[in-house]
Structures are given as C-alpha cells and as structure tokens.
Coordinates of C-alpha atoms in Angstrom, one line a residue:
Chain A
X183 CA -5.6 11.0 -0.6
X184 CA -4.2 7.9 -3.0
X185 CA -5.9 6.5 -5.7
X186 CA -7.0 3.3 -5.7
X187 CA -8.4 0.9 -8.4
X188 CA -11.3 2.6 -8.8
X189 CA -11.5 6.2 -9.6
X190 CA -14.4 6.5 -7.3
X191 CA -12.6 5.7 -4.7
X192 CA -9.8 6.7 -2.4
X193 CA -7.9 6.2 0.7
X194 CA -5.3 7.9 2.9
X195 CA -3.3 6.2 5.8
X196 CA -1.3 6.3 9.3
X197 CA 1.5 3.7 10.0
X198 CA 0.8 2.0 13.0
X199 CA 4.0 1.6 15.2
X200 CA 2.5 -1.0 17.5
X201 CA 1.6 -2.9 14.5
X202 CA 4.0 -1.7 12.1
X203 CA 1.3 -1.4 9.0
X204 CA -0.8 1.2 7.8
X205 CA -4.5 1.8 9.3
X206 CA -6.4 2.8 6.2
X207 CA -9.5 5.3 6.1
X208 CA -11.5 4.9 2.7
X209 CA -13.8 7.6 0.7
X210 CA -16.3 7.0 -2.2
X211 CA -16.9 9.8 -4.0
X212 CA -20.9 10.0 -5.5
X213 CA -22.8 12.8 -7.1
X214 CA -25.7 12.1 -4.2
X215 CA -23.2 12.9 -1.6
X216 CA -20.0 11.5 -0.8
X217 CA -19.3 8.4 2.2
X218 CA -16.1 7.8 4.4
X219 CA -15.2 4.5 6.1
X220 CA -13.6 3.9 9.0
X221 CA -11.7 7.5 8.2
X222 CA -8.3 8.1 9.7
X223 CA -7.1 11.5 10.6
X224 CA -6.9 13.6 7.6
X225 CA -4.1 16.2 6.8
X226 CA -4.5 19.9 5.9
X227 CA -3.8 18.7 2.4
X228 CA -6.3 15.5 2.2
X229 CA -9.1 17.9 4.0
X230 CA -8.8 20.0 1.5
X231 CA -8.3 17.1 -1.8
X232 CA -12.1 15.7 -0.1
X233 CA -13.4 19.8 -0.2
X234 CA -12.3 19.4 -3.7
X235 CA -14.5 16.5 -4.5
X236 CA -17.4 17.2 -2.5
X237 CA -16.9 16.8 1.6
X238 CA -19.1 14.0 3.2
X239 CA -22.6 13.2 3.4
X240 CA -22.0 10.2 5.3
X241 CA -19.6 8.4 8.0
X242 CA -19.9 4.5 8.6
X243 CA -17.6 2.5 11.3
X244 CA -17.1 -1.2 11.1
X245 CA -17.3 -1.7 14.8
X246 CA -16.7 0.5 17.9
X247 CA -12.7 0.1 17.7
X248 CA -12.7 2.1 14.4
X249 CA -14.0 5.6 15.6
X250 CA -10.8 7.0 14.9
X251 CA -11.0 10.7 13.4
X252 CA -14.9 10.0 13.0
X253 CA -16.5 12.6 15.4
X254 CA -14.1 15.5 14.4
X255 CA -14.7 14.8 10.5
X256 CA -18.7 14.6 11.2
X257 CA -18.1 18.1 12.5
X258 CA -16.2 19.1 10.0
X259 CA -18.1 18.0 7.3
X260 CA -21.8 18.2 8.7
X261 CA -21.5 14.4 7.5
X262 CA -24.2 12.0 9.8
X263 CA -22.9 9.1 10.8
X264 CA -23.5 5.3 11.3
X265 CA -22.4 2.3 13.1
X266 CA -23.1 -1.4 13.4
X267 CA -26.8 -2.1 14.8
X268 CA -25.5 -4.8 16.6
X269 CA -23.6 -2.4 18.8
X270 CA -25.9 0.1 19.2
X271 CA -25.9 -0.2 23.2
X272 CA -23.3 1.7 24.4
X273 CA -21.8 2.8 21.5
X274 CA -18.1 5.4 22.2
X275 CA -19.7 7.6 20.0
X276 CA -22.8 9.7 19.0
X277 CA -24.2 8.3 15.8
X278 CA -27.3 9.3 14.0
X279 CA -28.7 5.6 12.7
X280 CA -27.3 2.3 13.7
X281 CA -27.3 -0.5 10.2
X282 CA -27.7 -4.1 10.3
X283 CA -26.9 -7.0 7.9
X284 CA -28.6 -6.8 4.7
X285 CA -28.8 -2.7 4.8
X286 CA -28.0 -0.2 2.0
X287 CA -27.9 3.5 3.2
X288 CA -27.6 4.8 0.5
X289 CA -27.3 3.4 -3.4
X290 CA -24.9 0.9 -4.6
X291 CA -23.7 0.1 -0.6
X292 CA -24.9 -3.2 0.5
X293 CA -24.3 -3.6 4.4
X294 CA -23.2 -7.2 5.3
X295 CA -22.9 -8.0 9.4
X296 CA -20.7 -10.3 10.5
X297 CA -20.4 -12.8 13.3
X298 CA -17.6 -13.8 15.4
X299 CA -15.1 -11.1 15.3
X300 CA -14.4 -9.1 17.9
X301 CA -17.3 -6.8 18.0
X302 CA -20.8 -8.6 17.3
X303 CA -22.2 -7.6 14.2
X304 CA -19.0 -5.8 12.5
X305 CA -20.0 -4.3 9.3
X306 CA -18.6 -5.1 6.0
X307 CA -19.3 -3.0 3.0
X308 CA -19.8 -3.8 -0.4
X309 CA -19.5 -1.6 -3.3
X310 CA -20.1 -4.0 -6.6
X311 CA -16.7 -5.4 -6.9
X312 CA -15.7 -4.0 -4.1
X313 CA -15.8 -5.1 -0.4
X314 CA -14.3 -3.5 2.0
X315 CA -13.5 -4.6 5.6
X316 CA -12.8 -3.2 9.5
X317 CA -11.0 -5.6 11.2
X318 CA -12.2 -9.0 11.0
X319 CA -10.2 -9.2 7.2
X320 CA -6.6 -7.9 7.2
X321 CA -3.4 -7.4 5.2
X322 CA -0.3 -8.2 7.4
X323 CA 1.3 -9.2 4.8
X324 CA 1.5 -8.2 1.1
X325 CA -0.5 -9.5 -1.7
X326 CA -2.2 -11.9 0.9
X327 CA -4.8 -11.6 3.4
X328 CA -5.0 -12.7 7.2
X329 CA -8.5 -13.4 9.6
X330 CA -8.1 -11.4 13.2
X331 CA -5.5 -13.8 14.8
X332 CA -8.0 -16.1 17.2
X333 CA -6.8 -14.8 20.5
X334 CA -8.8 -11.6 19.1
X335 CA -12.0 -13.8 17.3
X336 CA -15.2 -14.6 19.6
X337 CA -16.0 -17.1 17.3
X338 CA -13.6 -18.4 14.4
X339 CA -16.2 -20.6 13.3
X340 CA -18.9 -18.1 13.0
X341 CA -16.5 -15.5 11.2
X342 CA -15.2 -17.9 8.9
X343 CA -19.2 -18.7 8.0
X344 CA -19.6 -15.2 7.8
X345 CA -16.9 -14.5 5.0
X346 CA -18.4 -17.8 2.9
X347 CA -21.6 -16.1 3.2
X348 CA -20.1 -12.5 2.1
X349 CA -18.5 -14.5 -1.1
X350 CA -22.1 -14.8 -2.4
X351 CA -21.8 -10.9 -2.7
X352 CA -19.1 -11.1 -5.1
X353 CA -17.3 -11.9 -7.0
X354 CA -15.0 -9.6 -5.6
X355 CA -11.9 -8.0 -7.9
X356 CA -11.0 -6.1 -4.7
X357 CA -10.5 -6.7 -1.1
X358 CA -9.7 -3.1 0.8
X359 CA -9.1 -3.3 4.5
X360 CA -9.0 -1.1 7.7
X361 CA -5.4 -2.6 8.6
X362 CA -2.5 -3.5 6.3
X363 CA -2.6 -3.9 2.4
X364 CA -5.1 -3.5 0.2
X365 CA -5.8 -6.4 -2.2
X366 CA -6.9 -4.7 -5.9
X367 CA -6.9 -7.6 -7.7
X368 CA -8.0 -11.2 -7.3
X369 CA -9.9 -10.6 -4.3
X370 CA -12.1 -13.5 -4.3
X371 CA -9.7 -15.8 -4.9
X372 CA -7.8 -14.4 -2.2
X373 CA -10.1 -14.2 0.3
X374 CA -11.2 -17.4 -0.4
X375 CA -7.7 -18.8 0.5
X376 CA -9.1 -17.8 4.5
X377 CA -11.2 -20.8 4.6
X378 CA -10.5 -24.1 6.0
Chain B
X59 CA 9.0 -0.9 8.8
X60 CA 6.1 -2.2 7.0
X61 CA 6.4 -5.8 6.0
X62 CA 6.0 -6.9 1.9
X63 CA 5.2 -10.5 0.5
X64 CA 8.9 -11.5 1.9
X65 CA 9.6 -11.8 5.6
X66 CA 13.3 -10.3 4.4
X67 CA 11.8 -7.3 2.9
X68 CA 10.3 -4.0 4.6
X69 CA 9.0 -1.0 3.3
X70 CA 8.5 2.5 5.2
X71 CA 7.0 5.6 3.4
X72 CA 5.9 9.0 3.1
X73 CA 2.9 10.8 1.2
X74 CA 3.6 12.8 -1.6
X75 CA 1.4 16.0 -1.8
X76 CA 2.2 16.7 -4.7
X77 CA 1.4 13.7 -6.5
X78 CA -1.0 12.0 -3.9
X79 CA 0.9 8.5 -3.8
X80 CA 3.1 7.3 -1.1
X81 CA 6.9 7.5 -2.1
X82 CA 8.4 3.8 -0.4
X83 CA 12.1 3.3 0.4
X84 CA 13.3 -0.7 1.0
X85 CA 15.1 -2.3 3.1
X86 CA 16.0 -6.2 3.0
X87 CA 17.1 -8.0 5.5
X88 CA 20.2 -10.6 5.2
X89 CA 22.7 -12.1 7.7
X90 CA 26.0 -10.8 5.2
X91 CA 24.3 -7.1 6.1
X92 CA 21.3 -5.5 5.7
X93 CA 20.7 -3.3 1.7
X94 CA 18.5 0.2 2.1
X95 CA 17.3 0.7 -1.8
X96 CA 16.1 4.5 -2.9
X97 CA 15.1 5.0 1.3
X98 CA 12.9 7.9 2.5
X99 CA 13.5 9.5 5.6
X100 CA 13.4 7.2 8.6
X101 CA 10.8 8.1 11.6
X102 CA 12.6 7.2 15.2
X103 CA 10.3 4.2 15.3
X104 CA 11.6 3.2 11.9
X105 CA 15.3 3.5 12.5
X106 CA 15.1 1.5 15.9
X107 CA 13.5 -1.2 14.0
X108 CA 15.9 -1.0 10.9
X109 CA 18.6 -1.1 14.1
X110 CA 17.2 -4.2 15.6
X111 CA 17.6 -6.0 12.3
X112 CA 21.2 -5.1 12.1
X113 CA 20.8 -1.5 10.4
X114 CA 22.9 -1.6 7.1
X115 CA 25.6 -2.1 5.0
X116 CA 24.8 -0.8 1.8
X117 CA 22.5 1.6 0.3
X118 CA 21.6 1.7 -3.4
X119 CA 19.7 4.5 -5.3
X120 CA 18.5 3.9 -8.5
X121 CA 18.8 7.4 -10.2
X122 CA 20.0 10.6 -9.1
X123 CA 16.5 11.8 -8.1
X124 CA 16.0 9.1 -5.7
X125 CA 18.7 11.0 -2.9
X126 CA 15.9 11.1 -0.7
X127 CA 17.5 10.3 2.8
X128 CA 20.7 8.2 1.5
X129 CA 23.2 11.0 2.8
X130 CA 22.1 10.5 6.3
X131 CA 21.4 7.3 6.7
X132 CA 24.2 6.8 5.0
X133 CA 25.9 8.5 7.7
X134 CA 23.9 6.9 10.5
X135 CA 24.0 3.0 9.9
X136 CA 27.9 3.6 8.5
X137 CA 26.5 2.2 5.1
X138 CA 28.4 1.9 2.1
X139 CA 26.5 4.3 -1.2
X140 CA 25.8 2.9 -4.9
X141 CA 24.9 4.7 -7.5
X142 CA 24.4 3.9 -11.3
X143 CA 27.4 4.0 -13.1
X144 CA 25.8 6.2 -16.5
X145 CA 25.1 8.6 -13.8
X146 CA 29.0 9.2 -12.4
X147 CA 29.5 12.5 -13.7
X148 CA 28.1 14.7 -11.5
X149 CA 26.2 12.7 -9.1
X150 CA 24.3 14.5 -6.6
X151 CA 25.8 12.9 -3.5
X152 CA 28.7 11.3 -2.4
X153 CA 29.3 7.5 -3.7
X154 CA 31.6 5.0 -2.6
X155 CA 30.4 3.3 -6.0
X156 CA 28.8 2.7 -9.4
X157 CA 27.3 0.2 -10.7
X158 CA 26.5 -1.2 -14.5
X159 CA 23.9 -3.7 -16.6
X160 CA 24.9 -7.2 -14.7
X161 CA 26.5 -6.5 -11.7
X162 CA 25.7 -7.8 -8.5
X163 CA 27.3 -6.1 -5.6
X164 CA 26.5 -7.8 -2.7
X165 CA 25.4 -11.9 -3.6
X166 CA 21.5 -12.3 -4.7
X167 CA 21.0 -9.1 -5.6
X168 CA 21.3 -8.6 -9.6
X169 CA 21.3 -5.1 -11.1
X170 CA 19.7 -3.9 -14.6
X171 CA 20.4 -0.7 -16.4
X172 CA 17.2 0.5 -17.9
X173 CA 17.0 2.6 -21.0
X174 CA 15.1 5.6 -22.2
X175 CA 13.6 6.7 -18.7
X176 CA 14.2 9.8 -17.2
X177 CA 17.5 9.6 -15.8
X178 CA 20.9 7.0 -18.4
X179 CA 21.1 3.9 -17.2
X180 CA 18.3 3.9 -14.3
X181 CA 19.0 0.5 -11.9
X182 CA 16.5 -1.9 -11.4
X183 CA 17.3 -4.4 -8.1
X184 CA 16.5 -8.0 -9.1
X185 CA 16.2 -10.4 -6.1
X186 CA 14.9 -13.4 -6.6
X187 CA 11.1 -13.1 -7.4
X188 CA 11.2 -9.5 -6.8
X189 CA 12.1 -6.5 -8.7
X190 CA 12.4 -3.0 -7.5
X191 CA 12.3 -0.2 -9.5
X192 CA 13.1 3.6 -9.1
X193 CA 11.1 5.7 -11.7
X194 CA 10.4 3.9 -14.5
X195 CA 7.9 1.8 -13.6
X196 CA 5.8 3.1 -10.8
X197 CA 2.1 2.5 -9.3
X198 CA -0.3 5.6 -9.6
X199 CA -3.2 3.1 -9.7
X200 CA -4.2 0.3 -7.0
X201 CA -3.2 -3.2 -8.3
X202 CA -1.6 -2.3 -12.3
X203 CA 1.6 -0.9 -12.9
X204 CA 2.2 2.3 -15.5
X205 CA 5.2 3.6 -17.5
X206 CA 7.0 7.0 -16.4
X207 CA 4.7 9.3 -17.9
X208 CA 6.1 9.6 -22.0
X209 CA 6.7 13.4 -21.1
X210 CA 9.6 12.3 -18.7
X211 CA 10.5 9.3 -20.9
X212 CA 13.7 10.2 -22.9
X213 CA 13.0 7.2 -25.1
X214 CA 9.9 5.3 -24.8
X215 CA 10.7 2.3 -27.0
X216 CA 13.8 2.2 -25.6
X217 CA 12.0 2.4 -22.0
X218 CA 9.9 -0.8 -23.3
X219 CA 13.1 -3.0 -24.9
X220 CA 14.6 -2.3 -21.6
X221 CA 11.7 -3.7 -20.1
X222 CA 11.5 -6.7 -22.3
X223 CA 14.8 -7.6 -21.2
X224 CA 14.3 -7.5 -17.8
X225 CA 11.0 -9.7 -17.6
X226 CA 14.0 -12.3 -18.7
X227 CA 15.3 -12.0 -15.6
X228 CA 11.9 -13.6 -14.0
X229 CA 9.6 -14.8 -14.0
X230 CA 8.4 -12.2 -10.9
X231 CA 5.4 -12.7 -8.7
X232 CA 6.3 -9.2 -6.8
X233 CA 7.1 -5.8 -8.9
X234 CA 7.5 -3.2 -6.2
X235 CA 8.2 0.8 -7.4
X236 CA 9.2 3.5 -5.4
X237 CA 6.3 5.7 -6.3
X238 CA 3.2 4.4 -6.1
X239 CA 1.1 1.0 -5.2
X240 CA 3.7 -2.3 -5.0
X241 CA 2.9 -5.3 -6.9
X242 CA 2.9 -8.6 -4.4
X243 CA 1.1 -11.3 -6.9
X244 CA 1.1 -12.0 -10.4
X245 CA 3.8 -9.4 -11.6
X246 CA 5.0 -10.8 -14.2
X247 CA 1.9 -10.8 -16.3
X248 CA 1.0 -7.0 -14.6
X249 CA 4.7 -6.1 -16.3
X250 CA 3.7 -7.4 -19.3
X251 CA 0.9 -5.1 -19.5
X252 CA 3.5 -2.4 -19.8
X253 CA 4.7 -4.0 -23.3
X254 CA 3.0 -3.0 -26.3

C-alpha cells in the first residue's frame, strides 16, 4: 500500500480503463482494530503489508456502487462490515450494521450522509483533518476536485448543500477520494471551490 | 493514461513493491509530436490511448536508472532516445542523443542538469509551470516533496544549489517526480521546503 499524508493512513489502487484514473481503496491503521474504505482488490503483497499492520476490524462502503473487493476481504480478514443506512433495503451485499449521518463506529470516525448523489444517503467519512469521499467528490483532474458530473446527481442542489454542511466538519487539510487524485493539502479550500 | 493538472499531460504507472509508491512515466501531448519522459511499461489500453494521441516522437530519460520501458517503446512508437549528456559513457541503452544544462530539444521543453544526486548531471524537464524530475526529488509522502535519500545523494549541497537554481526557472504550481506522489498546486513553495 502507498503512504499517504498521514502515517495512519494508506491506500492502494486499480486504474480504471473506462475512466482512465485510479479507483482508490483506503486503510486507517488503529491500535483498537484497523478500518478499510471502499477497499479495492488487494495484491499478494498489499494482503500481506495490511497482515503486517494488523488486518481489519472493520469494512465501510460509501454507497452500494463501491462493494468492490469488500466481501472477499471481510472473509479474509474476519472484518464486519457496514454500509449507508439509507440503503439498507436491498443492499448487493451482506453487511452486519447499516450507519447513518451523524454516526461514529468506532473512535475518531464521524459518519456524515449525504443527499443528492447517486445513491441516497452516501457516506462520507471524516477522520480529524481528514475526509474522505465515495463518489459524490472526485479527482478527474490533478490538484483539483470535480462533483459527480449531473447526468449522474439526483439532486445537485441537495449534494452541493450537503458538502457546505460537511465544511462545518473541517477544516479539512485533506480531501481523499474513491476515484481520481487525492488532495493532501488545502482541502477546504479546494473543496470549497465546488460551490456555486 | 491518467490525466495531471494539464490537459497536455498524462501519467500511467506501476507499484513498486519494494518501495510501496507508484513509479509514473509521462507523456505530453503536442501537435510538433508527442514527448514520453522516464515511461514505465505501457498496458494495451495505455499504448492505444498514447496511439490515439499521435504516439511519439521523442523519449527522454533523466538518468541511467530510469530505462524502464524506453528500449521498447522506443521501438514501438519509432521514437527518437535522449539521454543526459554527463551520462554518455556507457549509457545503458541505445541513444540517438545527449543532452546538457540549457538545452531544449524539441521547443517548450527546457532541460536542467542537476548536481550531486545519484546519477552526474541528472535532467530535470522544465515545461512551462511544470517540472518533472527523475530521482532527485521524489514524493514518498502524500502532498510534500523529499530529497533522494542523503545515502544515495553524491553531494547533498550540491543536490540543494542545484535546486536553488532551478526554482529560477519558475515559478511552478506543478512539481511532478517519477517516484512517488506528483505535486499539482503550490509547488513552488513545496520545492522550497527542500532548501535549507
């Protein structure tokens, strides 16, 4: 896995060709157990680099469109797992609790829910300084970030409240998300740049 | 290709195991033919997009341990091969040319011999607001650049005056390295963070 800007924190990646960008699976490594986010595939190596630090206690997903490697890694691990509240009802996979805005699972992880993306209720998490999006934030390009382009928003409106909302949170130095760049400096200035 | 801050810049790469950061080759994209600087190995996917933007021309390595996939895409795209001129004797792979401090090969692209880093005369590829660099100055953390560890510096202060010298070639909003996190904001003042 790569370091990030915290050394509590790391990520690993798969290029998207339909995309062309990287889809990015996140881990924050804690003595009281260890959580993944939105985890990609992991390779032999990276398996073995999370081993090192302590496996998984916990899975989360954003929304249902970021299952990705999340069942075979909850095996793997003996990791539970969660998922936006929101979507409970029909969810693609088997979780263990479902979280809703205003949640922490587990210390220092503040759940925010957000409206009008293309899931109800996609989860955003923030770690201190730290927030870390699924899909409704996104780095197409680098050093700056993008919303979901609108053919993809329920709501634009309602997502755009949600991320002036998520700014009281902050302030945020970084801005980590499930597709694209990273942003791991500036982030509130940056994600600030999304509203009208 | 992954795009950068630049929509005539892309970036493709592959994870190092050995050092758990992604290894980036560059590729950038202009009408009097396409530059490859220190490239990686191309996926299929890769090399039909790098085709549909004209493949390329030329293909520039910074030092002699940045060979990575020159010699065959060197080979595929019928590209021209540069090389740093301190490095002539006994260079690794076959060159069609070297290159000093202050020249530019191909127009917009400016090339500065670095000092003191692991490698004489190590190229840095000044375009514009961008620099690339090949070993010297690399990103092993999310969002702050570092120095070539002092063990593989031959000359550290020499490393820095190099350094000094080429922030006068700025100012630069993107620093992007071939080892580790790019830069895409503010890299001027996150070079100057490298100087003493």
């Amino acid at each position: 896995m790569k370091a990030t800007h915290r050394p509590d924190l790391f990520t690993w990646s798969g290029f998207d060709e339909a995309r062309n960008l990287d889809f990015n699976g996140w881990a924050w490594i804690r003595p009281e157990g260890n959580v993944l986010i939105d985890p990609m595939p992991m390779s032999p190596h990276d398996l073995r680099h999370l081993d090192s630090l302590g496996g998984a206690a916990w899975i989360f997903m954003s929304n249902s469109d970021h299952t990705r490697a999340v069942a075979e890694l909850a095996r793997r691990f003996g990791a539970k797992v969660g998922a936006p509240e929101a979507e409970r009802a029909g969810f693609p996979i088997l979780c263990d609790a479902f979280f809703d805005d205003g949640d922490a699972p587990v210390a220092g992880l503040r759940l925010v829910a957000l409206n009008g993306s293309k899931t109800p209720g996609e989860l955003a998490f923030v770690l201190g300084d730290t927030v870390i999006f699924g899909d409704l934030v996104r780095g197409h390009v680098g050093g700056r970030l993008n919303l979901l382009p609108d053919a993809k928003l329920t709501d634009r409106a309602a997502a755009v409240e949600s991320l002036r909302r998520l700014l009281g949170f902050g302030p945020f130095e970084a801005v980590l998300v499930g597709d694209g760049w990273p942003i791991f400096t500036d982030g509130d200035a940056k994600l600030r740049a999304l509203l009208p």
